[in-house]
């Protein structure tokens, strides 16, 4: 692959970011539980993290359209670095809560968690205009991110061997700090094409019309994800008494399958919209099946299969999400789409309460909503042709 626009450094950044952010995301609910925080409070903390990242994502997307997406990506990595060093050094619960909130770690712990931060999709869309090339570039980014996420899950598995106390978590948060700082430095060598002049205060009407359809689907899907995914490591612990080693191993294998799925997405020649919609529906079906699993190996196997499916769908979905967006609106459009997903994921605030009622309830409700969102994704966007939009 030709290394235009410093693409290798963008890949390196996502690799380093994935290891650091995946460990923090996977360990955060377990760490909070270990220091005596109740599940319902953990859910509220995740709600705050998602709320903060939602507002930040919107602001940075609009700024990126005017100043460039590279600067936005660097800023986010620096913020995550600050959060990770606070987690490594602080024993004050208020500072720990604040670090998790500003670090934006309240989202899903899936294999492609490490690839995305505000400005990434917009940068790829801006640098590569052809939709197939966008899918290709995103598939490699997501595959590298998913594969590297194994490092984060391995850190969680090794935590008990390093120190079986809360100090084990904190020692590894320092490693996350080093990795996230390295990610920010790598981004300094990434290039981007000259941005077209912004002609509207916020977004063109044609772009707004298109993304409003994406937002409807993303909101429903995001609400389901917020209920089911953020506390998934804790769910394995409570429902099956899984150890941190077992939980880390489950996510390690799922990141491998997600990486494989992302690579396979580059080979699939079906309409990206159909691939994106069907895989999103199946993501929900896998969650529902997990809820009814009586054994840890079965629940783990279903989640691992879900990782493969998610890896196939994500690059196609990211490309489709800017299919009807003007080039000058890539950042703002991506931010609005992400905002809808993140705000709806604030449903994580109730996931702890649902977990208290029934271990299976968050996965049942979350899976159903994600499947519905995938169906609507196809229905709402099927009239949008595969074209480059400049107007």
Coordinates of C-alpha atoms in Angstrom, one line a residue:
X1 CA 0.0 0.0 0.0
X2 CA 1.4 3.4 -1.0
X3 CA 2.3 5.5 2.0
X4 CA 0.7 8.7 0.9
X5 CA -0.3 11.3 3.5
X6 CA 1.8 9.5 6.1
X7 CA -0.7 6.7 6.3
X8 CA 1.9 4.4 8.1
X9 CA 2.1 6.9 10.9
X10 CA -1.7 7.0 11.1
X11 CA -1.7 3.2 11.4
X12 CA 1.0 3.4 14.1
X13 CA -1.0 5.9 16.0
X14 CA -4.1 3.6 16.0
X15 CA -2.0 0.6 17.1
X16 CA -0.5 2.4 20.1
X17 CA -3.9 4.0 20.9
X18 CA -5.7 0.6 20.8
X19 CA -3.4 -1.1 23.3
X20 CA -3.7 1.8 25.8
X21 CA -7.4 2.7 25.4
X22 CA -8.6 -1.0 25.3
X23 CA -6.9 -1.8 28.5
X24 CA -8.5 1.2 30.2
X25 CA -11.9 0.5 28.8
X26 CA -11.8 -3.2 29.7
X27 CA -10.4 -2.6 33.2
X28 CA -12.4 0.5 34.3
X29 CA -15.6 -1.2 35.5
X30 CA -13.5 -4.0 37.2
X31 CA -11.2 -1.4 38.8
X32 CA -14.1 0.7 40.0
X33 CA -15.7 -2.4 41.5
X34 CA -12.4 -3.4 43.2
X35 CA -12.1 0.0 44.9
X36 CA -15.7 -0.4 46.3
X37 CA -17.8 1.5 43.8
X38 CA -21.3 0.0 43.4
X39 CA -22.6 -1.1 39.9
X40 CA -25.3 1.6 39.7
X41 CA -22.6 4.3 40.4
X42 CA -20.3 2.7 37.8
X43 CA -23.1 3.1 35.2
X44 CA -23.5 6.7 36.1
X45 CA -19.8 7.4 35.7
X46 CA -19.9 5.8 32.3
X47 CA -22.9 8.0 31.5
X48 CA -20.7 11.1 32.4
X49 CA -17.9 9.8 30.3
X50 CA -20.1 9.4 27.3
X51 CA -21.8 12.8 27.9
X52 CA -18.4 14.5 28.0
X53 CA -17.1 12.8 24.9
X54 CA -20.3 13.6 23.0
X55 CA -20.0 17.3 23.6
X56 CA -16.2 17.2 22.8
X57 CA -16.8 15.2 19.6
X58 CA -19.3 17.7 18.3
X59 CA -17.1 20.7 19.0
X60 CA -14.0 19.1 17.6
X61 CA -15.7 18.0 14.4
X62 CA -16.8 21.6 13.7
X63 CA -13.3 22.8 14.5
X64 CA -11.7 20.2 12.3
X65 CA -13.7 21.3 9.2
X66 CA -12.1 24.7 9.6
X67 CA -8.6 24.0 10.9
X68 CA -7.9 20.4 9.9
X69 CA -8.6 17.0 11.4
X70 CA -5.0 16.1 12.3
X71 CA -4.9 18.8 15.1
X72 CA -8.2 17.4 16.5
X73 CA -6.8 13.8 16.6
X74 CA -3.6 15.0 18.4
X75 CA -5.7 16.9 21.0
X76 CA -7.8 13.8 21.8
X77 CA -4.7 11.7 22.3
X78 CA -3.2 14.2 24.7
X79 CA -6.4 14.3 26.7
X80 CA -6.5 10.5 26.9
X81 CA -2.8 10.6 28.0
X82 CA -3.7 13.0 30.9
X83 CA -6.6 10.7 31.9
X84 CA -4.4 7.6 32.0
X85 CA -1.6 9.2 34.1
X86 CA -4.3 10.4 36.6
X87 CA -5.5 6.8 36.8
X88 CA -2.0 5.6 37.3
X89 CA -1.1 8.0 40.1
X90 CA -4.3 8.9 41.9
X91 CA -6.0 7.1 44.8
X92 CA -8.6 9.8 45.2
X93 CA -12.0 8.5 43.9
X94 CA -13.1 12.0 42.6
X95 CA -9.9 12.3 40.5
X96 CA -10.4 8.7 39.3
X97 CA -14.0 9.4 38.2
X98 CA -12.8 12.6 36.5
X99 CA -10.1 10.8 34.6
X100 CA -12.5 8.2 33.3
X101 CA -14.9 10.9 32.2
X102 CA -12.4 13.2 30.4
X103 CA -10.6 10.2 28.9
X104 CA -13.7 9.2 26.9
X105 CA -13.4 5.5 27.9
X106 CA -17.1 5.0 28.6
X107 CA -17.9 3.5 25.2
X108 CA -17.9 -0.1 24.0
X109 CA -15.0 -2.4 24.6
X110 CA -15.2 -4.0 21.1
X111 CA -12.2 -4.7 18.9
X112 CA -12.5 -1.5 16.9
X113 CA -12.8 0.7 20.0
X114 CA -9.2 1.9 19.6
X115 CA -9.4 3.1 16.0
X116 CA -12.0 5.8 16.4
X117 CA -11.5 9.2 17.8
X118 CA -13.0 12.6 16.6
X119 CA -11.6 13.5 13.2
X120 CA -10.5 10.0 12.1
X121 CA -13.3 9.2 9.7
X122 CA -13.3 12.8 8.4
X123 CA -9.5 12.6 7.8
X124 CA -9.8 9.4 5.8
X125 CA -12.8 10.7 3.8
X126 CA -11.0 13.9 3.1
X127 CA -7.7 12.3 2.0
X128 CA -9.3 9.6 -0.2
X129 CA -12.4 10.5 -2.2
X130 CA -13.2 7.1 -3.7
X131 CA -15.6 5.1 -1.5
X132 CA -13.9 1.8 -2.2
X133 CA -10.6 3.3 -1.3
X134 CA -12.1 4.6 1.9
X135 CA -13.3 1.2 2.8
X136 CA -9.9 -0.2 2.0
X137 CA -8.1 2.3 4.1
X138 CA -10.5 2.0 7.0
X139 CA -10.4 -1.8 6.8
X140 CA -6.6 -1.8 7.4
X141 CA -6.9 0.8 10.2
X142 CA -9.6 -1.2 11.9
X143 CA -7.8 -4.5 11.4
X144 CA -4.6 -3.1 12.9
X145 CA -6.5 -1.6 15.7
X146 CA -8.4 -4.7 16.5
X147 CA -5.3 -6.9 16.4
X148 CA -3.4 -4.4 18.6
X149 CA -6.3 -4.3 21.0
X150 CA -5.1 -7.8 22.0
X151 CA -2.3 -6.0 23.8
X152 CA -4.9 -4.2 26.0
X153 CA -6.7 -7.4 26.8
X154 CA -3.5 -9.2 27.5
X155 CA -2.6 -6.5 30.0
X156 CA -5.8 -7.2 31.8
X157 CA -5.1 -10.9 31.8
X158 CA -1.6 -10.3 33.2
X159 CA -2.8 -7.9 35.9
X160 CA -3.4 -10.6 38.5
X161 CA 0.1 -11.9 37.9
X162 CA 1.7 -8.5 38.3
X163 CA -0.2 -7.7 41.4
X164 CA -3.6 -9.1 42.4
X165 CA -4.5 -5.9 44.3
X166 CA -5.7 -2.5 42.9
X167 CA -2.1 -1.6 42.5
X168 CA -1.9 -4.0 39.6
X169 CA -4.5 -1.9 37.7
X170 CA -2.6 1.3 38.4
X171 CA 0.8 0.0 37.3
X172 CA -0.7 -0.9 33.9
X173 CA -2.5 2.5 33.6
X174 CA 1.0 4.0 33.4
X175 CA 1.8 1.8 30.4
X176 CA -1.4 3.1 28.8
X177 CA -0.1 6.6 29.4
X178 CA 3.1 5.9 27.5
X179 CA 1.3 4.3 24.6
X180 CA -1.3 7.1 24.2
X181 CA 1.5 9.7 24.3
X182 CA 3.3 7.8 21.6
X183 CA 0.1 7.8 19.6
X184 CA -0.1 11.6 19.8
X185 CA 3.5 11.9 18.7
X186 CA 3.0 9.6 15.7
X187 CA 0.2 11.8 14.5
X188 CA 2.6 14.7 14.0
X189 CA 3.9 12.9 10.9
X190 CA 0.5 12.5 9.3
X191 CA -0.5 14.7 6.4
X192 CA -3.9 15.8 5.1
X193 CA -5.2 17.4 1.9
X194 CA -6.0 21.1 1.9
X195 CA -9.5 21.6 3.3
X196 CA -12.1 23.2 1.1
X197 CA -13.3 26.6 2.3
X198 CA -16.3 26.3 4.7
X199 CA -19.3 28.0 3.0
X200 CA -21.9 27.4 5.7
X201 CA -21.9 28.2 9.4
X202 CA -22.6 24.6 10.4
X203 CA -23.5 22.3 7.6
X204 CA -25.1 22.3 4.1
X205 CA -28.7 21.3 3.9
X206 CA -27.9 18.4 1.6
X207 CA -25.4 17.0 4.1
X208 CA -27.9 17.6 7.0
X209 CA -30.6 15.8 5.1
X210 CA -28.4 12.7 4.6
X211 CA -27.0 12.5 8.1
X212 CA -30.4 12.9 9.7
X213 CA -31.2 9.4 8.4
X214 CA -27.9 8.0 9.8
X215 CA -28.7 9.6 13.1
X216 CA -32.0 7.9 13.5
X217 CA -30.4 4.4 13.1
X218 CA -27.3 5.4 15.2
X219 CA -29.5 6.6 18.1
X220 CA -31.4 3.4 18.4
X221 CA -28.3 1.3 18.0
X222 CA -26.4 3.5 20.4
X223 CA -29.1 3.2 23.1
X224 CA -28.8 -0.6 22.9
X225 CA -25.0 -0.6 22.9
X226 CA -25.0 1.7 26.0
X227 CA -27.2 -0.7 27.9
X228 CA -25.3 -3.9 26.8
X229 CA -21.7 -3.2 26.2
X230 CA -19.9 -0.9 28.6
X231 CA -20.4 -3.1 31.6
X232 CA -19.8 -6.4 29.7
X233 CA -16.6 -7.3 31.5
X234 CA -18.5 -6.8 34.8
X235 CA -21.3 -9.0 33.4
X236 CA -18.9 -11.9 32.7
X237 CA -17.6 -11.5 36.3
X238 CA -21.1 -11.4 37.9
X239 CA -22.9 -13.9 35.7
X240 CA -20.2 -16.6 35.4
X241 CA -17.7 -15.6 38.2
X242 CA -15.1 -15.2 35.5
X243 CA -11.6 -14.0 36.6
X244 CA -9.8 -11.0 35.1
X245 CA -7.6 -13.5 33.2
X246 CA -10.6 -15.3 31.6
X247 CA -12.2 -12.0 30.7
X248 CA -9.0 -10.7 29.2
X249 CA -8.7 -13.9 27.2
X250 CA -12.2 -13.6 25.8
X251 CA -11.6 -10.1 24.6
X252 CA -8.2 -11.1 23.3
X253 CA -9.7 -13.7 21.0
X254 CA -12.6 -11.4 20.0
X255 CA -10.1 -8.8 18.9
X256 CA -8.4 -11.4 16.7
X257 CA -11.7 -12.2 15.0
X258 CA -12.6 -8.5 14.7
X259 CA -9.2 -7.9 13.0
X260 CA -9.9 -10.8 10.6
X261 CA -13.3 -9.4 9.9
X262 CA -11.9 -6.0 9.1
X263 CA -9.5 -7.5 6.6
X264 CA -12.2 -9.6 5.0
X265 CA -14.3 -6.5 4.6
X266 CA -11.8 -5.3 2.1
X267 CA -12.5 -8.3 -0.1
X268 CA -16.3 -8.2 0.0
X269 CA -17.7 -6.8 -3.2
X270 CA -21.4 -6.5 -2.1
X271 CA -23.0 -3.0 -1.7
X272 CA -21.4 -1.5 1.4
X273 CA -24.8 -0.4 2.6
X274 CA -26.1 -4.0 2.6
X275 CA -23.0 -5.3 4.4
X276 CA -23.2 -2.5 7.0
X277 CA -26.9 -3.1 7.7
X278 CA -26.9 -6.9 7.8
X279 CA -23.9 -7.1 10.1
X280 CA -25.4 -4.5 12.5
X281 CA -28.6 -6.7 12.7
X282 CA -26.5 -9.8 13.5
X283 CA -24.5 -7.9 16.1
X284 CA -27.8 -7.5 18.0
X285 CA -28.7 -11.2 17.5
X286 CA -25.4 -12.3 19.0
X287 CA -26.0 -10.2 22.1
X288 CA -29.5 -11.7 22.6
X289 CA -28.0 -15.2 22.2
X290 CA -25.4 -14.4 24.8
X291 CA -28.1 -13.4 27.3
X292 CA -29.6 -16.9 27.2
X293 CA -26.2 -18.7 27.5
X294 CA -26.0 -20.9 30.6
X295 CA -22.2 -21.4 30.2
X296 CA -19.2 -19.1 30.0
X297 CA -17.6 -20.9 27.0
X298 CA -20.8 -20.5 25.0
X299 CA -21.2 -16.8 25.9
X300 CA -17.6 -16.2 25.1
X301 CA -17.9 -18.0 21.7
X302 CA -20.9 -15.9 20.8
X303 CA -19.0 -12.7 21.6
X304 CA -16.0 -13.9 19.6
X305 CA -18.3 -14.6 16.6
X306 CA -19.8 -11.2 17.1
X307 CA -16.3 -9.7 16.8
X308 CA -15.8 -11.2 13.4
X309 CA -19.2 -9.9 12.2
X310 CA -18.5 -6.4 13.7
X311 CA -15.1 -6.3 11.9
X312 CA -16.7 -6.9 8.6
X313 CA -19.4 -4.3 9.0
X314 CA -17.6 -1.4 10.5
X315 CA -15.4 -0.2 7.5
X316 CA -18.4 -0.4 5.2
X317 CA -20.6 1.5 7.6
X318 CA -18.0 4.3 8.1
X319 CA -17.7 4.7 4.3
X320 CA -21.5 4.8 3.8
X321 CA -21.9 7.3 6.6
X322 CA -20.3 10.0 4.5
X323 CA -21.8 8.8 1.2
X324 CA -24.2 11.8 0.9
X325 CA -22.0 14.4 2.7
X326 CA -20.3 17.4 1.1
X327 CA -16.5 17.4 1.4
X328 CA -16.5 20.6 3.4
X329 CA -18.8 19.0 6.0
X330 CA -17.0 15.7 6.7
X331 CA -15.9 16.7 10.2
X332 CA -19.2 18.2 11.3
X333 CA -21.2 15.4 9.8
X334 CA -19.1 12.7 11.4
X335 CA -19.4 14.5 14.7
X336 CA -23.2 14.8 14.5
X337 CA -23.4 11.1 13.7
X338 CA -21.1 10.2 16.5
X339 CA -22.9 12.6 18.8
X340 CA -26.2 10.7 18.3
X341 CA -24.5 7.4 19.0
X342 CA -22.7 8.7 22.1
X343 CA -25.7 10.5 23.6
X344 CA -27.9 7.5 23.1
X345 CA -25.1 5.4 24.8
X346 CA -25.7 7.4 27.9
X347 CA -28.2 4.6 28.5
X348 CA -25.3 3.1 30.3
X349 CA -26.5 5.1 33.2
X350 CA -29.3 2.5 33.6
X351 CA -27.3 -0.6 32.7
X352 CA -26.1 -1.0 36.3
X353 CA -29.6 -0.9 37.6
X354 CA -30.7 -3.5 34.9
X355 CA -27.8 -5.7 35.9
X356 CA -29.0 -5.6 39.5
X357 CA -32.5 -6.8 38.3
X358 CA -31.3 -9.5 36.0
X359 CA -27.9 -10.4 34.5
X360 CA -29.5 -11.1 31.2
X361 CA -31.7 -8.0 30.9
X362 CA -29.0 -5.6 29.6
X363 CA -28.0 -7.9 26.7
X364 CA -31.6 -8.8 25.8
X365 CA -32.7 -5.1 25.6
X366 CA -29.5 -3.9 24.0
X367 CA -29.4 -6.7 21.4
X368 CA -33.0 -6.1 20.3
X369 CA -32.4 -2.3 19.9
X370 CA -29.2 -2.9 17.9
X371 CA -31.0 -5.3 15.5
X372 CA -33.8 -2.8 15.0
X373 CA -31.3 0.0 14.3
X374 CA -29.6 -2.2 11.7
X375 CA -32.9 -2.8 9.9
X376 CA -33.7 1.0 9.9
X377 CA -30.2 1.7 8.6
X378 CA -31.0 -0.2 5.4
X379 CA -34.5 1.2 5.0
X380 CA -33.5 4.9 5.5
X381 CA -30.3 4.9 3.4
X382 CA -31.2 2.7 0.5
X383 CA -32.2 5.6 -1.7
X384 CA -28.8 7.3 -1.4
X385 CA -26.6 6.4 -4.3
X386 CA -22.9 5.7 -4.2
X387 CA -21.5 9.0 -5.3
X388 CA -19.1 11.8 -4.5
X389 CA -21.0 14.8 -3.2
X390 CA -19.4 18.2 -3.7
X391 CA -22.4 20.5 -3.6

